[in-house]
PDB file of C-alpha atoms in Angstrom:
ATOM      1  CA  UNK A   1      92.680  98.065  98.515  1.00 88.00           C
ATOM      2  CA  UNK A   2      91.695 100.917 100.794  1.00 93.00           C
ATOM      3  CA  UNK A   3      88.683 100.487 103.008  1.00 95.00           C
ATOM      4  CA  UNK A   4      86.776 103.007 105.030  1.00 95.00           C
ATOM      5  CA  UNK A   5      84.042 102.051 107.449  1.00 97.00           C
ATOM      6  CA  UNK A   6      81.444 104.542 108.585  1.00 97.00           C
ATOM      7  CA  UNK A   7      77.976 104.803 110.066  1.00 98.00           C
ATOM      8  CA  UNK A   8      78.606 103.894 113.672  1.00 97.00           C
ATOM      9  CA  UNK A   9      76.936 105.663 116.541  1.00 97.00           C
ATOM     10  CA  UNK A  10      74.806 105.365 119.634  1.00 98.00           C
ATOM     11  CA  UNK A  11      71.521 103.471 119.430  1.00 98.00           C
ATOM     12  CA  UNK A  12      69.061 102.077 121.934  1.00 98.00           C
ATOM     13  CA  UNK A  13      68.461  98.395 122.507  1.00 98.00           C
ATOM     14  CA  UNK A  14      66.228  97.048 119.780  1.00 98.00           C
ATOM     15  CA  UNK A  15      67.232  99.761 117.367  1.00 98.00           C
ATOM     16  CA  UNK A  16      68.868  99.586 113.977  1.00 98.00           C
ATOM     17  CA  UNK A  17      71.993 100.956 112.403  1.00 98.00           C
ATOM     18  CA  UNK A  18      73.576 100.628 108.999  1.00 98.00           C
ATOM     19  CA  UNK A  19      77.330 100.599 108.565  1.00 98.00           C
ATOM     20  CA  UNK A  20      79.015 101.251 105.260  1.00 98.00           C
ATOM     21  CA  UNK A  21      82.360 100.125 103.952  1.00 97.00           C
ATOM     22  CA  UNK A  22      83.759 102.030 100.986  1.00 95.00           C
ATOM     23  CA  UNK A  23      86.377 100.191  98.985  1.00 92.00           C
ATOM     24  CA  UNK A  24      88.831 101.727  96.561  1.00 88.00           C
ATOM     25  CA  UNK A  25      92.118 100.916  94.935  1.00 82.00           C
ATOM     26  CA  UNK A  26      91.357  97.854  92.858  1.00 74.00           C
ATOM     27  CA  UNK A  27      88.606  95.605  91.685  1.00 71.00           C
ATOM     28  CA  UNK A  28      87.050  93.435  94.354  1.00 75.00           C
ATOM     29  CA  UNK A  29      86.311  90.498  92.083  1.00 74.00           C
ATOM     30  CA  UNK A  30      87.571  87.342  93.739  1.00 78.00           C
ATOM     31  CA  UNK A  31      87.446  88.964  97.162  1.00 90.00           C
ATOM     32  CA  UNK A  32      85.441  88.650 100.300  1.00 94.00           C
ATOM     33  CA  UNK A  33      84.486  91.635 102.382  1.00 96.00           C
ATOM     34  CA  UNK A  34      84.248  90.658 105.983  1.00 97.00           C
ATOM     35  CA  UNK A  35      82.867  92.473 108.982  1.00 98.00           C
ATOM     36  CA  UNK A  36      84.489  91.987 112.360  1.00 98.00           C
ATOM     37  CA  UNK A  37      84.011  93.612 115.701  1.00 98.00           C
ATOM     38  CA  UNK A  38      86.171  94.076 118.736  1.00 98.00           C
ATOM     39  CA  UNK A  39      85.736  95.202 122.304  1.00 98.00           C
ATOM     40  CA  UNK A  40      88.671  96.181 124.520  1.00 95.00           C
ATOM     41  CA  UNK A  41      90.482  93.208 125.946  1.00 95.00           C
ATOM     42  CA  UNK A  42      88.928  90.708 123.580  1.00 96.00           C
ATOM     43  CA  UNK A  43      89.904  89.227 120.260  1.00 96.00           C
ATOM     44  CA  UNK A  44      88.436  90.495 117.050  1.00 97.00           C
ATOM     45  CA  UNK A  45      85.210  88.607 116.379  1.00 98.00           C
ATOM     46  CA  UNK A  46      83.801  87.558 113.029  1.00 98.00           C
ATOM     47  CA  UNK A  47      80.404  89.075 112.272  1.00 98.00           C
ATOM     48  CA  UNK A  48      79.802  88.142 108.653  1.00 98.00           C
ATOM     49  CA  UNK A  49      81.129  88.254 105.132  1.00 98.00           C
ATOM     50  CA  UNK A  50      80.011  88.733 101.580  1.00 96.00           C
ATOM     51  CA  UNK A  51      81.652  87.264  98.539  1.00 95.00           C
ATOM     52  CA  UNK A  52      81.874  90.133  96.107  1.00 92.00           C
ATOM     53  CA  UNK A  53      81.441  88.166  92.897  1.00 91.00           C
ATOM     54  CA  UNK A  54      78.370  86.202  93.944  1.00 93.00           C
ATOM     55  CA  UNK A  55      76.819  88.199  96.759  1.00 94.00           C
ATOM     56  CA  UNK A  56      76.816  85.093  98.914  1.00 95.00           C
ATOM     57  CA  UNK A  57      76.775  85.901 102.633  1.00 98.00           C
ATOM     58  CA  UNK A  58      77.597  84.078 105.848  1.00 98.00           C
ATOM     59  CA  UNK A  59      77.090  85.194 109.422  1.00 98.00           C
ATOM     60  CA  UNK A  60      78.169  84.426 112.928  1.00 98.00           C
ATOM     61  CA  UNK A  61      75.495  82.628 114.910  1.00 97.00           C
ATOM     62  CA  UNK A  62      75.290  85.543 117.325  1.00 97.00           C
ATOM     63  CA  UNK A  63      74.019  87.898 114.618  1.00 98.00           C
ATOM     64  CA  UNK A  64      72.203  85.552 112.252  1.00 98.00           C
ATOM     65  CA  UNK A  65      68.703  86.786 111.553  1.00 98.00           C
ATOM     66  CA  UNK A  66      69.477  90.270 112.901  1.00 98.00           C
ATOM     67  CA  UNK A  67      72.310  91.467 110.661  1.00 98.00           C
ATOM     68  CA  UNK A  68      72.459  91.517 106.895  1.00 98.00           C
ATOM     69  CA  UNK A  69      75.326  92.287 104.560  1.00 98.00           C
ATOM     70  CA  UNK A  70      74.778  93.624 101.072  1.00 97.00           C
ATOM     71  CA  UNK A  71      76.835  95.301  98.387  1.00 95.00           C
ATOM     72  CA  UNK A  72      76.485  97.959  95.735  1.00 93.00           C
ATOM     73  CA  UNK A  73      78.682  96.923  92.834  1.00 88.00           C
ATOM     74  CA  UNK A  74      78.369 100.264  91.088  1.00 90.00           C
ATOM     75  CA  UNK A  75      79.693 102.202  94.066  1.00 92.00           C
ATOM     76  CA  UNK A  76      82.075  99.625  95.566  1.00 92.00           C
ATOM     77  CA  UNK A  77      80.156  99.816  98.805  1.00 95.00           C
ATOM     78  CA  UNK A  78      79.335  97.094 101.309  1.00 96.00           C
ATOM     79  CA  UNK A  79      76.667  97.560 103.941  1.00 98.00           C
ATOM     80  CA  UNK A  80      76.106  95.943 107.291  1.00 98.00           C
ATOM     81  CA  UNK A  81      72.477  96.422 108.272  1.00 98.00           C
ATOM     82  CA  UNK A  82      72.093  95.758 111.974  1.00 98.00           C
ATOM     83  CA  UNK A  83      68.678  95.315 113.532  1.00 98.00           C
ATOM     84  CA  UNK A  84      67.340  94.280 116.943  1.00 98.00           C
ATOM     85  CA  UNK A  85      70.554  95.527 118.443  1.00 98.00           C
ATOM     86  CA  UNK A  86      71.609  94.406 121.885  1.00 98.00           C
ATOM     87  CA  UNK A  87      74.087  95.923 124.338  1.00 97.00           C
ATOM     88  CA  UNK A  88      76.436  93.022 123.631  1.00 97.00           C
ATOM     89  CA  UNK A  89      76.658  94.201 120.026  1.00 98.00           C
ATOM     90  CA  UNK A  90      78.555  97.264 121.226  1.00 98.00           C
ATOM     91  CA  UNK A  91      82.026  97.216 119.727  1.00 98.00           C
ATOM     92  CA  UNK A  92      84.288  98.795 117.162  1.00 98.00           C
ATOM     93  CA  UNK A  93      83.253  97.382 113.822  1.00 98.00           C
ATOM     94  CA  UNK A  94      85.778  96.825 111.078  1.00 98.00           C
ATOM     95  CA  UNK A  95      85.449  95.888 107.448  1.00 97.00           C
ATOM     96  CA  UNK A  96      88.192  93.912 105.789  1.00 97.00           C
ATOM     97  CA  UNK A  97      89.009  92.513 102.368  1.00 96.00           C
ATOM     98  CA  UNK A  98      90.598  89.207 101.599  1.00 94.00           C
ATOM     99  CA  UNK A  99      90.606  86.218  99.347  1.00 93.00           C
ATOM    100  CA  UNK A 100      87.433  84.182  98.986  1.00 92.00           C
ATOM    101  CA  UNK A 101      87.378  81.052 101.084  1.00 92.00           C
ATOM    102  CA  UNK A 102      84.642  78.453 101.264  1.00 92.00           C
ATOM    103  CA  UNK A 103      85.411  77.090 104.684  1.00 94.00           C
ATOM    104  CA  UNK A 104      84.279  78.982 107.761  1.00 92.00           C
ATOM    105  CA  UNK A 105      87.583  78.042 109.339  1.00 94.00           C
ATOM    106  CA  UNK A 106      89.156  80.489 106.936  1.00 95.00           C
ATOM    107  CA  UNK A 107      86.607  83.188 106.160  1.00 96.00           C
ATOM    108  CA  UNK A 108      85.872  83.730 109.841  1.00 96.00           C
ATOM    109  CA  UNK A 109      89.573  84.045 110.628  1.00 96.00           C
ATOM    110  CA  UNK A 110      90.669  87.684 110.787  1.00 96.00           C
ATOM    111  CA  UNK A 111      94.235  86.753 109.853  1.00 96.00           C
ATOM    112  CA  UNK A 112      93.010  85.713 106.397  1.00 95.00           C
ATOM    113  CA  UNK A 113      92.069  89.294 105.555  1.00 96.00           C
ATOM    114  CA  UNK A 114      94.804  91.480 104.115  1.00 94.00           C
ATOM    115  CA  UNK A 115      93.193  94.893 104.088  1.00 95.00           C
ATOM    116  CA  UNK A 116      91.380  96.621 106.913  1.00 96.00           C
ATOM    117  CA  UNK A 117      89.378  99.758 107.381  1.00 94.00           C
ATOM    118  CA  UNK A 118      89.846 102.009 110.392  1.00 94.00           C
ATOM    119  CA  UNK A 119      86.811 100.859 112.374  1.00 95.00           C
ATOM    120  CA  UNK A 120      83.653 102.581 113.504  1.00 98.00           C
ATOM    121  CA  UNK A 121      82.241 102.553 117.018  1.00 98.00           C
ATOM    122  CA  UNK A 122      78.803 101.125 117.681  1.00 98.00           C
ATOM    123  CA  UNK A 123      77.313 101.598 121.125  1.00 98.00           C
ATOM    124  CA  UNK A 124      73.995 100.054 122.088  1.00 98.00           C
ATOM    125  CA  UNK A 125      72.495 101.470 125.254  1.00 97.00           C
ATOM    126  CA  UNK A 126      70.304  99.373 127.507  1.00 90.00           C
TER     127      UNK A 126
END
């Protein structure tokens, strides 16, 4: 699976941004698409995931109610809609594909994802 994340940029506090993750290479049935973010010097942080087959989503507490993940099955696209952005949301955002897990211990673990996009920078100014 090849993944390409896009849509990052500079936005003011309280603003919105939508990231896209384009997937190609094979069918995503049976897969999760996860979003992670990373700032320099820190570990990659789970943001949320969508199970491709069902559309079920889960989010980190820090973004719940502000971020939403959706998918377009016809285009093999996954979106991360980010609203009410805060400076602490600034990071490089990555999309990743991996096996579907039902435990947060696994689906929030970046090591469980086999395929990664290149990342897109999101900067929220205060």
